[in-house]
Coordinates of C-alpha atoms in Angstrom, one line a residue:
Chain V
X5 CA -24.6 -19.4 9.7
X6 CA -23.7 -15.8 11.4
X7 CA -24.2 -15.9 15.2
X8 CA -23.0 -13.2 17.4
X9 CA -23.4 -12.7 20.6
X10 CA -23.2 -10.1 23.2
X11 CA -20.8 -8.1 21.1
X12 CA -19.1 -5.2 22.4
X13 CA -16.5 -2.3 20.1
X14 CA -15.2 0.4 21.4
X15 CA -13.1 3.5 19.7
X16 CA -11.2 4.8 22.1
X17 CA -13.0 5.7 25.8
X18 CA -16.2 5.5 23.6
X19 CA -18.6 2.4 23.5
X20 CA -19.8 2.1 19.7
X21 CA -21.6 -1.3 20.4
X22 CA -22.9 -2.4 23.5
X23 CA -23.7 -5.9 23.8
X24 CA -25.5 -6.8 20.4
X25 CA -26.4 -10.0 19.6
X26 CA -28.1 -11.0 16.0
X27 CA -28.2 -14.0 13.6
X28 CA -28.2 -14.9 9.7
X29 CA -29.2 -17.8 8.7
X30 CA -28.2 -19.7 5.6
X31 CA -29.9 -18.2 2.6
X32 CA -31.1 -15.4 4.0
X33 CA -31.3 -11.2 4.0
X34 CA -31.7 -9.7 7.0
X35 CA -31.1 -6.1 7.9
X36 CA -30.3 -4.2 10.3
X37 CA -31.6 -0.3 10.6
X38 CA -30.9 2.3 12.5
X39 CA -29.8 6.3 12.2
X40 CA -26.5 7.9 11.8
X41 CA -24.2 6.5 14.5
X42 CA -26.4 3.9 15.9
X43 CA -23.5 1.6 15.1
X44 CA -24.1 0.1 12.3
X45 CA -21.4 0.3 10.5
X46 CA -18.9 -0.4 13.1
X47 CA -21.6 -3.7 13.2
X48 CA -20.1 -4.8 9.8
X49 CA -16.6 -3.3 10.4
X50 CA -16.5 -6.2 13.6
X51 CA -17.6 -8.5 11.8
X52 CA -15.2 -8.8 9.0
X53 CA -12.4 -7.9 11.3
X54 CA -11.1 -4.4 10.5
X55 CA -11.8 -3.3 13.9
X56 CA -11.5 -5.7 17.2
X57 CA -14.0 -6.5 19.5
X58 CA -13.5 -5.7 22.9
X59 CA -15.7 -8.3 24.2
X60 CA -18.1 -11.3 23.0
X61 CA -18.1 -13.6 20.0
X62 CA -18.8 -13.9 16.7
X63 CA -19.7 -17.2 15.1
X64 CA -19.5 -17.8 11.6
X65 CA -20.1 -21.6 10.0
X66 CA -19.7 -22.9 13.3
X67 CA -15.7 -21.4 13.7
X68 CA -15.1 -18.3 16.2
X69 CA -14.4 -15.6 14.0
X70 CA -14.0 -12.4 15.9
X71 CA -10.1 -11.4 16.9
X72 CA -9.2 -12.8 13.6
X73 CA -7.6 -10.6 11.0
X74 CA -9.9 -8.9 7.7
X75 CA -8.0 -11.1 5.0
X76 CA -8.7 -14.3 6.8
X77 CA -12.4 -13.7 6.9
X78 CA -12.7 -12.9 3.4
X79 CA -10.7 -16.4 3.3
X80 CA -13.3 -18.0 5.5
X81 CA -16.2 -16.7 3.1
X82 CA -17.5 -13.0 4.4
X83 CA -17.1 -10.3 2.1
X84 CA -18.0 -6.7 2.7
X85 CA -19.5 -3.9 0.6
X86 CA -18.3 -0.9 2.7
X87 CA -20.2 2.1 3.1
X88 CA -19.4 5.1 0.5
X89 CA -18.1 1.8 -1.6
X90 CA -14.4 2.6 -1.6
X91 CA -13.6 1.9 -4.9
X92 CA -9.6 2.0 -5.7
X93 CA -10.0 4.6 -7.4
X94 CA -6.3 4.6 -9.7
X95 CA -7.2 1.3 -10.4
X96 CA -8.8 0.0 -13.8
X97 CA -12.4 -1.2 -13.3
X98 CA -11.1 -4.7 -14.3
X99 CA -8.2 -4.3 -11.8
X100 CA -10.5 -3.5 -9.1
X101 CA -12.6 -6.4 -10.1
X102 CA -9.1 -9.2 -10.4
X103 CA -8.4 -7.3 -6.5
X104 CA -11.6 -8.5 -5.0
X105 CA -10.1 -12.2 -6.0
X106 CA -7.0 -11.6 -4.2
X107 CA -8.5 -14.3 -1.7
X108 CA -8.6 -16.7 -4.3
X109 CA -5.1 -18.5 -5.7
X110 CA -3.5 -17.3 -7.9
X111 CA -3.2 -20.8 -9.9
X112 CA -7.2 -20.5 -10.3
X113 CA -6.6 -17.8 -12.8
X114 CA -9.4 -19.3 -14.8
X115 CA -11.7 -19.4 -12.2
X116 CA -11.0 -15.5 -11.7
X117 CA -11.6 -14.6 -15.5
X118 CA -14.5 -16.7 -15.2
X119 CA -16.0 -14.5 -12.5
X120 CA -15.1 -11.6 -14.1
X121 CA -17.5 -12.4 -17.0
X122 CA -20.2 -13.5 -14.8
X123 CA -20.1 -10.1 -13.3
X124 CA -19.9 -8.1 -16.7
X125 CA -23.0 -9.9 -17.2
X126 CA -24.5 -9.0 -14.3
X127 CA -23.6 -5.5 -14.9
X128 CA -23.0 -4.9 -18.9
X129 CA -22.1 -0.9 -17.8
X130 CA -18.7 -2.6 -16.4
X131 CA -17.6 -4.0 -19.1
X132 CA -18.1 -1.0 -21.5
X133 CA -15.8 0.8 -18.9
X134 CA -13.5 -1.8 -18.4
X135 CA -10.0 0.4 -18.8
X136 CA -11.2 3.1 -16.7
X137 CA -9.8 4.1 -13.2
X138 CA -12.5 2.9 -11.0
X139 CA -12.7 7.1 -9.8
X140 CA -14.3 8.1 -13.0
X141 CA -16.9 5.8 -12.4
X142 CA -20.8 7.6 -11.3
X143 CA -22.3 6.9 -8.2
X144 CA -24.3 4.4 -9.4
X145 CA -21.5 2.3 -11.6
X146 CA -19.1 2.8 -8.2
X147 CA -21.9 0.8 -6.1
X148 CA -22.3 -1.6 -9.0
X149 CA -18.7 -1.8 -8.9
X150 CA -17.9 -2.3 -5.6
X151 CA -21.0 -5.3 -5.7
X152 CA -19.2 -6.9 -8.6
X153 CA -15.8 -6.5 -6.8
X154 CA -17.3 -8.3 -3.0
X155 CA -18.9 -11.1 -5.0
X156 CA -15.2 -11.9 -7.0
X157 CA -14.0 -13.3 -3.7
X158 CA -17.2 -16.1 -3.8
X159 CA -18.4 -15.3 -0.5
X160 CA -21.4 -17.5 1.0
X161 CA -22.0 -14.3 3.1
X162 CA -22.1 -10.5 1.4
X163 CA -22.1 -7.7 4.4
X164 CA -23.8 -4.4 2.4
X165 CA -23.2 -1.0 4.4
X166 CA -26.0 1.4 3.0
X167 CA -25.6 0.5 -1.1
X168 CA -28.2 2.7 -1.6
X169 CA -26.7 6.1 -0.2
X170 CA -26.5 8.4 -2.7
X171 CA -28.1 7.2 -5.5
X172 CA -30.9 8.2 -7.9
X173 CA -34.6 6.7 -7.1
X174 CA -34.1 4.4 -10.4
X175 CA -30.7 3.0 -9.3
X176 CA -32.2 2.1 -5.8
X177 CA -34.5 0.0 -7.3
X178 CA -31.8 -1.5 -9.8
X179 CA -29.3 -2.3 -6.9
X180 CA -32.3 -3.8 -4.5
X181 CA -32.9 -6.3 -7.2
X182 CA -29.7 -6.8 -7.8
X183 CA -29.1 -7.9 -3.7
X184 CA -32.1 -9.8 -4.0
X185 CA -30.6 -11.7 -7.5
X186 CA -27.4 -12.5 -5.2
X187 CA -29.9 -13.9 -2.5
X188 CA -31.0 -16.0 -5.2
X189 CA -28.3 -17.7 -5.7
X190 CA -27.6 -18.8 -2.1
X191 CA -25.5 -15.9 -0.7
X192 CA -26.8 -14.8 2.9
X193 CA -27.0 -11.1 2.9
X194 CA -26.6 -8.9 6.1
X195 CA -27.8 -5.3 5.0
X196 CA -27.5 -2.2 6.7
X197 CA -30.0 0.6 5.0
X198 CA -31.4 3.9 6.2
X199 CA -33.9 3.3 3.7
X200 CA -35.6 1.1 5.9
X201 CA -38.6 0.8 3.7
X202 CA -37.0 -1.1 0.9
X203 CA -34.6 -3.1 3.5
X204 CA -37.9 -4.5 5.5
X205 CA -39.9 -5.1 2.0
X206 CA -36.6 -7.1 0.7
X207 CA -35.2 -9.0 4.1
X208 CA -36.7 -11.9 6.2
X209 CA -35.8 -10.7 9.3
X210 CA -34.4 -7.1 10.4
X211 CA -33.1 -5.8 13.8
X212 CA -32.7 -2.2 14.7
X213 CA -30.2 -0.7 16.6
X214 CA -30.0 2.6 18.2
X215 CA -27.2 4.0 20.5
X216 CA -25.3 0.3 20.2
X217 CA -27.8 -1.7 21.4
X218 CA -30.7 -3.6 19.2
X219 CA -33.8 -2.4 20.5
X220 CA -36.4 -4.3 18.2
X221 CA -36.1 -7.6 16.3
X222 CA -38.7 -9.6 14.2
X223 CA -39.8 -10.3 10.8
X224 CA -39.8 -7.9 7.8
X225 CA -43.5 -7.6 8.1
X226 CA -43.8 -7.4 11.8
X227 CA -41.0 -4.5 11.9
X228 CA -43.0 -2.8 9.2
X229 CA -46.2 -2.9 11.4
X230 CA -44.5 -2.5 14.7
X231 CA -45.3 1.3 15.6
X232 CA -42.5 2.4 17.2
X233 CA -40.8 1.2 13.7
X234 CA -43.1 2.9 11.7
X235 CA -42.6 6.7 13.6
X236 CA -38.8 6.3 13.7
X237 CA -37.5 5.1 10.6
X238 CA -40.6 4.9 8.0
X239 CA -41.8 8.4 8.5
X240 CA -45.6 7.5 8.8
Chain N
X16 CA 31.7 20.0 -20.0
X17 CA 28.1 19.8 -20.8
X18 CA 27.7 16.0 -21.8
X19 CA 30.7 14.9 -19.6
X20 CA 28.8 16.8 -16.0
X21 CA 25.6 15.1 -17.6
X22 CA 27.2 12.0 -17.5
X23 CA 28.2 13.0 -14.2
X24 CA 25.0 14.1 -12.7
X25 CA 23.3 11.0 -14.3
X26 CA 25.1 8.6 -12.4
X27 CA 24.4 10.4 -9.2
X28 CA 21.1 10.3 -9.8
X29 CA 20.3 7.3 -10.7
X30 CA 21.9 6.7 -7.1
X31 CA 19.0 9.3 -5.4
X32 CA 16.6 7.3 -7.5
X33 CA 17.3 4.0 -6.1
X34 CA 17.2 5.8 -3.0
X35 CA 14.1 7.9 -3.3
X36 CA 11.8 4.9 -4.1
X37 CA 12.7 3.2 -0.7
X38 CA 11.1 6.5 0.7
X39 CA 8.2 7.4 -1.7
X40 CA 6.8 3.7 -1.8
X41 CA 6.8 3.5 2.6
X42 CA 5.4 6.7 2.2
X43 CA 2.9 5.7 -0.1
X44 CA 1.6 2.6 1.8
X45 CA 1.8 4.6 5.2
X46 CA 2.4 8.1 5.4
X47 CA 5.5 7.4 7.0
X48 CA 8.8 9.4 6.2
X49 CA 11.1 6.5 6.9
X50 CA 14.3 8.7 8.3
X51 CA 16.2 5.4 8.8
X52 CA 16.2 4.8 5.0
X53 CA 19.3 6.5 4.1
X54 CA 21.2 4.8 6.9
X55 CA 20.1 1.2 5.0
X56 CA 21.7 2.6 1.9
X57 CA 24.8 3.7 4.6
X58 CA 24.6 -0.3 5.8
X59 CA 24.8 -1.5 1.9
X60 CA 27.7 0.2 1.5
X61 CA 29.5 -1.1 4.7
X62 CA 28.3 -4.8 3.3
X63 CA 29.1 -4.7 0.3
X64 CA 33.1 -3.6 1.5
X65 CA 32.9 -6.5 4.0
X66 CA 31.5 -9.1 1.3
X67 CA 33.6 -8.2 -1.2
X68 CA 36.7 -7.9 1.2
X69 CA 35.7 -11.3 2.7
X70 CA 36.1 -12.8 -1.1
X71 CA 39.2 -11.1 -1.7
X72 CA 40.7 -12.9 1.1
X73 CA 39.4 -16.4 0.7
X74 CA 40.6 -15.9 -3.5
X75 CA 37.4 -15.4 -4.8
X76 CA 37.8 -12.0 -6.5
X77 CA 41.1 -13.7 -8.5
X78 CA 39.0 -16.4 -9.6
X79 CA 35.9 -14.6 -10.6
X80 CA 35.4 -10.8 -10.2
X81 CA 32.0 -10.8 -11.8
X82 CA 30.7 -13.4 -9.4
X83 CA 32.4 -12.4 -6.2
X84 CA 30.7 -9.2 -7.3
X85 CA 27.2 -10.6 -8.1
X86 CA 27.3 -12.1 -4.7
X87 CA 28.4 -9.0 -3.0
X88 CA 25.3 -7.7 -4.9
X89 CA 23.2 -10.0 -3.4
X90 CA 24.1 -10.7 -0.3
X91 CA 24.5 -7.4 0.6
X92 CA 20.6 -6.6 -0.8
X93 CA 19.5 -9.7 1.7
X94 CA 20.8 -8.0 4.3
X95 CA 19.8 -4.6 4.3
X96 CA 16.4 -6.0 3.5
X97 CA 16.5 -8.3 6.9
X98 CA 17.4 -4.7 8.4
X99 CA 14.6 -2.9 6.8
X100 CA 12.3 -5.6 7.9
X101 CA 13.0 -5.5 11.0
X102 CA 13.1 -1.7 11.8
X103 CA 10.0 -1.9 10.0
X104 CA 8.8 -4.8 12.9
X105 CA 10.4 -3.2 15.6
X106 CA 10.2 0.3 15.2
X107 CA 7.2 1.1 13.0
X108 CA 4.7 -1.5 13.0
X109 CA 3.8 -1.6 16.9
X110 CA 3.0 2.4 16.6
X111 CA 1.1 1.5 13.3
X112 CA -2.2 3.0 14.7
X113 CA -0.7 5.6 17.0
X114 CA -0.4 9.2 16.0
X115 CA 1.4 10.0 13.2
X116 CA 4.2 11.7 15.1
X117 CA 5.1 9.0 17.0
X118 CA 6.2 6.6 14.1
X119 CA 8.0 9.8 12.6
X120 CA 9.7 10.0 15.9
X121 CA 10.6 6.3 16.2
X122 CA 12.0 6.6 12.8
X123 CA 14.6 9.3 13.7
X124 CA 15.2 7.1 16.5
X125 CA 16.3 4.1 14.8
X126 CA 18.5 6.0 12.1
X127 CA 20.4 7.9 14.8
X128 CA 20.7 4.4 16.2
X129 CA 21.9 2.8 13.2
X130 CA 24.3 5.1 12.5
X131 CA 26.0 4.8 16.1
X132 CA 25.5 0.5 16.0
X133 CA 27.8 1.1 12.4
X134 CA 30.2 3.5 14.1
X135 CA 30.9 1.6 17.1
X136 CA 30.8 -2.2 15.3
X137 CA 32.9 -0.5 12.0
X138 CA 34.8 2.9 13.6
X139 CA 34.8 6.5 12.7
X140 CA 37.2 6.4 9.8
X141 CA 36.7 6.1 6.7
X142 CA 36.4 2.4 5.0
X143 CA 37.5 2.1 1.7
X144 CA 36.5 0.1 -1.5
X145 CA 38.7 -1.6 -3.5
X146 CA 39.0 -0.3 -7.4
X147 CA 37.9 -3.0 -10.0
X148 CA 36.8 -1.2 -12.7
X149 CA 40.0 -0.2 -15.2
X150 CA 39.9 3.3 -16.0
X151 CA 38.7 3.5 -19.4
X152 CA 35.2 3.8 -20.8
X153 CA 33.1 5.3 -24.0
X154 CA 33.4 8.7 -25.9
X155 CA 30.5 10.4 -26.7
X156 CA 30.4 13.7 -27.8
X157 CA 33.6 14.6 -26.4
X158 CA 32.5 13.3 -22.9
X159 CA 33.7 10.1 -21.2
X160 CA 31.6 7.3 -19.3
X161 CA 33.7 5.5 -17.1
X162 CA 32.9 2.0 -17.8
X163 CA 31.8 2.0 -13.8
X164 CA 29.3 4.8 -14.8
X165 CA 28.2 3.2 -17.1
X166 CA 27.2 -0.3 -15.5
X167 CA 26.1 2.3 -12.5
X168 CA 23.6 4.0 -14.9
X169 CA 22.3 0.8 -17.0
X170 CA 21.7 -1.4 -13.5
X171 CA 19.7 1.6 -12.0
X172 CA 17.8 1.1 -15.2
X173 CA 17.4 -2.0 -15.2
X174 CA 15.8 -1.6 -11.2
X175 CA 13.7 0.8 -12.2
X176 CA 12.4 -0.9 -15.0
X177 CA 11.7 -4.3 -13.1
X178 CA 10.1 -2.2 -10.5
X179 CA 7.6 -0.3 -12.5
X180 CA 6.9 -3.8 -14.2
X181 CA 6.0 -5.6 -10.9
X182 CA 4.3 -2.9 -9.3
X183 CA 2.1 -2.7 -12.7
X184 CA 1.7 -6.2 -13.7
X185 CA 1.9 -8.6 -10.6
X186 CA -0.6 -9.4 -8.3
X187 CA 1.4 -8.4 -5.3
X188 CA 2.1 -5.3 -7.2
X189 CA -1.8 -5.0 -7.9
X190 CA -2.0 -5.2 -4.2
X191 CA 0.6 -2.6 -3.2
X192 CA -1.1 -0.4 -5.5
X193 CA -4.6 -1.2 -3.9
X194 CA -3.2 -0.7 -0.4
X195 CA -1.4 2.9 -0.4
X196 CA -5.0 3.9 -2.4
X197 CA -7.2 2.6 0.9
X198 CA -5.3 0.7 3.6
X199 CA -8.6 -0.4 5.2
X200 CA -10.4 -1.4 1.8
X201 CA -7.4 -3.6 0.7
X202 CA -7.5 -5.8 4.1
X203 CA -11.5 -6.1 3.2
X204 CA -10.8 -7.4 -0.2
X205 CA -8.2 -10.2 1.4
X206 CA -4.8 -8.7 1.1
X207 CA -2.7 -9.5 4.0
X208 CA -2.1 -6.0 4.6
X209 CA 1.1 -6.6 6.9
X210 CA 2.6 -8.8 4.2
X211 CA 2.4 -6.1 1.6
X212 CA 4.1 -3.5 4.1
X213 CA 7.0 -5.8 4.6
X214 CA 7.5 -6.6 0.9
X215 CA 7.3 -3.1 0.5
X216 CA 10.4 -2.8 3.1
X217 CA 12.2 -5.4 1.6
X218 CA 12.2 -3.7 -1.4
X219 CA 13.0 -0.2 -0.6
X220 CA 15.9 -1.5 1.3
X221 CA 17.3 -3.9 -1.5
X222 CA 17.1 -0.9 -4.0
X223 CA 18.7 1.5 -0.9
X224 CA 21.3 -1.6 -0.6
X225 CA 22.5 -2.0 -4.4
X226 CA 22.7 2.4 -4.4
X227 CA 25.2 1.8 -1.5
X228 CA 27.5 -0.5 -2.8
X229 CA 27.5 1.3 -6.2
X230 CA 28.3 4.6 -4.5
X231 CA 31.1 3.2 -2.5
X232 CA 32.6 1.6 -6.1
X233 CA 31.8 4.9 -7.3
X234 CA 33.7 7.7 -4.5
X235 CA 35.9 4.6 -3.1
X236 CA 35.3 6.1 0.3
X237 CA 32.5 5.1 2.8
X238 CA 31.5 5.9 7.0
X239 CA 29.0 5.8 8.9
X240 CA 27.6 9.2 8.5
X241 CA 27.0 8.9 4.8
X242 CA 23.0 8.0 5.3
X243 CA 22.0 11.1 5.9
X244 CA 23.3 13.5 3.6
X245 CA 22.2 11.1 0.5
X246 CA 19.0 10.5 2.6
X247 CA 17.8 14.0 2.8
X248 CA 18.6 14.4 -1.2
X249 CA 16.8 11.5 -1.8
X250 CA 14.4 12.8 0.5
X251 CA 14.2 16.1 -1.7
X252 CA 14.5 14.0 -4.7
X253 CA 11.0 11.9 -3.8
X254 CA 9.5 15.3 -3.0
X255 CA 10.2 16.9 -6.1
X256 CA 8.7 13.9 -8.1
X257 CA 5.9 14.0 -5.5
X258 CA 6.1 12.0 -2.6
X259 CA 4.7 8.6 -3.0
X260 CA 4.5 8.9 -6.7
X261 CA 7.5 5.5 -8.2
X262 CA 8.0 7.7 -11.5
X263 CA 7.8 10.5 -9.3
X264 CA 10.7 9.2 -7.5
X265 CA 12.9 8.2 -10.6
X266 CA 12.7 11.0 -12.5
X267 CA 13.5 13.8 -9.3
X268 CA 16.3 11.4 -8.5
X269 CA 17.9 11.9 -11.8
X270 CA 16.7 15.6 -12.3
X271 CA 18.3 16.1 -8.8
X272 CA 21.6 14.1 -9.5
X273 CA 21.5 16.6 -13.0
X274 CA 21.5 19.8 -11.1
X275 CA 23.6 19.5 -8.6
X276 CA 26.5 17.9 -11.4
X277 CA 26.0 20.7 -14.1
X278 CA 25.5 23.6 -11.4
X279 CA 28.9 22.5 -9.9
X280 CA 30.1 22.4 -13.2
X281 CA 28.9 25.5 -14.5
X282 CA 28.5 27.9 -11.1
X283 CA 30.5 26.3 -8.2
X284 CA 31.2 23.3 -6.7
X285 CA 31.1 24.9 -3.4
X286 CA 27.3 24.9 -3.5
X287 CA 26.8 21.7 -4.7
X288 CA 24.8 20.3 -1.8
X289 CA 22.8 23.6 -1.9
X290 CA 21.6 23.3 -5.5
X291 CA 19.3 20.1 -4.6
X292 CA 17.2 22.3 -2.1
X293 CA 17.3 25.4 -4.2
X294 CA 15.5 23.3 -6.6
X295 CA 13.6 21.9 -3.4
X296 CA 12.6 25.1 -2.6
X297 CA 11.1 26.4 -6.0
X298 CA 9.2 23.2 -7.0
X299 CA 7.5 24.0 -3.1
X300 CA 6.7 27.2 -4.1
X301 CA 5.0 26.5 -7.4
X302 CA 3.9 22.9 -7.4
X303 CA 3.9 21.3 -3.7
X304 CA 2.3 18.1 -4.4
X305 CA 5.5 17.8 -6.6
X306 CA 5.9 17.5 -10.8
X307 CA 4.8 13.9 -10.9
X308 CA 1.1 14.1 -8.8
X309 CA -2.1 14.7 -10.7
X310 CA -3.9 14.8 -7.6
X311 CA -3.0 14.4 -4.0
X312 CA -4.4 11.3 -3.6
X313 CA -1.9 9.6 -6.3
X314 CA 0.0 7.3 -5.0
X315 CA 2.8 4.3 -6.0

């Protein structure tokens, strides 16, 4: 579904990314770990086109998606869940929900409000806040928000950038399940996690990257046995 | 003399107003002081003297003054939001990413460039606009409102009022909104960023546009060097409402249009360009984010 393939980004003089290559399948959540600037980020930033590539492609339902701008590829079906969730934060919960449509037509107002309930359902603590500016919102409600706001678009692919950064031990577990409810439902999930622990127990496949380049690849279970894995990024 | 110099000073600023929202809602989207704004209100005014001299001569005017002026109006807008387009395409957009200095730069630039493209293409004297409006208008309180003050005051309402209504309840507004908030975040939900920058061009310079041709009804008188005195007051004007606040903008236009009218009523007309940054100057000094800002991350 999501191919890419020697993928190089740059900022500046300095190489973020260094020839990366990884792939989602249809229906599934992999993820990729790694520490603070291992490129992660700047991962999920190429891929939905707020930064360019500098070299190598990016493959997504069989089109060539990288050089293309942000709004196109939440058109084509990626949608992102950026890291500290950047919520609008003057903007009503419900507005910031009716943005993350702003992909869809406007004609398919129906369609929107119909969303907009499933979500509220999904996350009742939404609705009861439904007139507030999305700033007044905790942590916790922020990430659910920002969840709720990706998924409005109806992407077949959700990018998540470290949804559980910041959060209480109990909403951890709440958003994890939520990501794995999306899975559910046939949305492919790329996640990016410093909790690597939960990531590996939740994804089929992960990757970890360090210094731009993915170093290890393999299944949830064989990174969670994999050594090096294990002394880096599970702390055993 | 109280009501009639707030009479005054309220159609002058409903002027900065119009002007001031062309400033605070660039700014807003892209931290941009937009110095070439005040020479698009300078181009409305030269427009709408060409329009509506180009339908006094083909008879226009005779047959209809309302329309030849609605189309003044209109066409004038549509052009000075072409120009504000493209200085935003030209000038602005390919330094989007580059320092902020250099877009600031490039924006001086293009006004001092305007202003020389109208003086060479229009001359160096002063253009004049034809009176329409008879001389008459309402009493209140002892005051009179030209009827010409009165149209100038109730259309900048009426601008004003639209705005705030399409920036609140439109999805384009919506989007605006979402974009001056978090530029990057708003392209990652699907909003064609570059589409809501030029929109937000096309309006500031159509607002800019219909203050131009209203002050040249108003004074009569218009050249090219007009942009940059009312630019810096509506400059002033958007700070003192706090820049890239619309209500912000609005309300220091007409505060700002208020002063300057009732302190060259009441102290001296000498000083009337000085009031507005006297004003400027003590809203810096006590409230810097300006009167209209809850926090400095409020914006349009």
């Amino acid at each position: 579904m999501l191919s890419i393939r020697n993928l190089h980004t740059s900022y500046g003089l300095f190489e973020a990314l260094k020839g990366i290559s990884l792939e989602v399948n249809k229906g599934e959540i992999v993820c990729l770990i790694g520490s603070n600037g291992a490129g992660k980020s700047t991962t999920l930033m190429t891929i939905s086109g707020a930064i360019r590539p500098k070299e190598g492609d990016i493959i997504f339902d069989g089109a060539r998606i990288s050089g293309i701008k942000p709004d196109e590829i939440v058109r084509m079906g990626i949608s992102q869940v950026p890291e500290g969730r950047r919520i609008f934060p003057h903007l009503t919960v419900t507005e910031n929900l009716e943005i993350g449509a702003y992909s869809v037509t406007a004609r398919r107002q129906k369609e929107i409000s119909s969303r907009i309930k499933k979500i509220l359902d999904m996350f009742p603590v939404l609705g009861e806040r439904a007139r507030q500016p999305g700033g007044t919102l905790s942590g916790g409600e922020q990430q659910m928000l920002a969840i709720g706001r990706a998924l409005m678009s109806g992407p077949k692919m959700l990018l998540l950038d470290e949804p559980s950064l910041g959060l209480a031990p109990i909403m951890v577990s709440k958003v994890f399940k939520i990501i794995k409810e999306i899975n559910r439902e046939g949305v492919a999930i790329l996640l990016v996690e410093q909790n690597a622990h939960a990531a590996l127990h939740l994804s089929k496949r992960g990757y970890v990257i360090e210094n731009g380049r993915i170093t290890i690849s393999g299944t949830g279970d064989e990174l969670l046995g994999n050594d090096q894995v294990k002394k880096a990024y599970l702390g055993e | 003399m109280f009501f009639q110099q707030f009479i005054n000073g309220l159609t002058v600023g409903s002027v900065y107003a119009l002007i001031a929202l062309g400033y605070t809602m660039v700014y807003g989207i892209l931290e941009l002081i937009n110095f070439a704004h005040g020479e698009i209100y300078m181009l409305g005014a030269y427009l709408g003297i060409i329009f509506f001299g180009f339908f006094t001569l083909t008879g226009l005017t005779s047959y209809s003054l309302s329309l030849s002026l609605a189309l003044t109006i209109i066409l004038s807008t549509a052009f000075c939001s072409a120009y504000g387009m493209t200085v935003e395409r030209i000038a602005y957009r390919p330094l989007r990413n580059a320092p902020r200095l250099s877009p600031l730069i490039s924006a001086i630039g293009m006004s001092i460039f305007l202003q020389n493209y109208v003086m060479l293409t229009q001359g160096a004297t002063d253009k004049v606009f034809p009176h329409i409006f008879s001389t008459g208008g309402f009493t209140l309180f002892g005051a009179t409102a030209t009827h010409l003050q009165t149209v100038i005051i109730l259309f900048s309402l009426v601008l004003m009022v639209s705005l705030h209504l399409f920036i609140r309840r439109t999805r384009m507004g919506k989007a605006m909104r979402a974009t001056a908030q978090d530029r990057i975040m708003a392209s990652l939900v699907g909003i064609n960023v570059d589409t809501v920058i030029i929109v937000t061009f096309v309006i500031g310079s159509g607002l800019a546009a219909v203050a131009g041709i209203m002050v040249a009804m108003y004074y009569g008188l218009v050249n090219y060097s007009i942009g940059y005195m009312a630019g810096i007051k509506a400059f002033t004007a958007a700070v003192l409402g706090g820049i890239g606040s619309i209500p912000g903008a609005m309300f220091g236009g007409i505060l700002l249009g208020l002063v300057e009218s009732l302190g060259a009523g009441y102290i001296s007309t000498e000083y009337k360009d000085a009031y507005a940054f006297m004003v400027l100057i003590v809203i810096l000094l006590i409230r810097p984010s300006g009167i209209f800002k809850k926090s400095a991350e409020e914006k349009v």
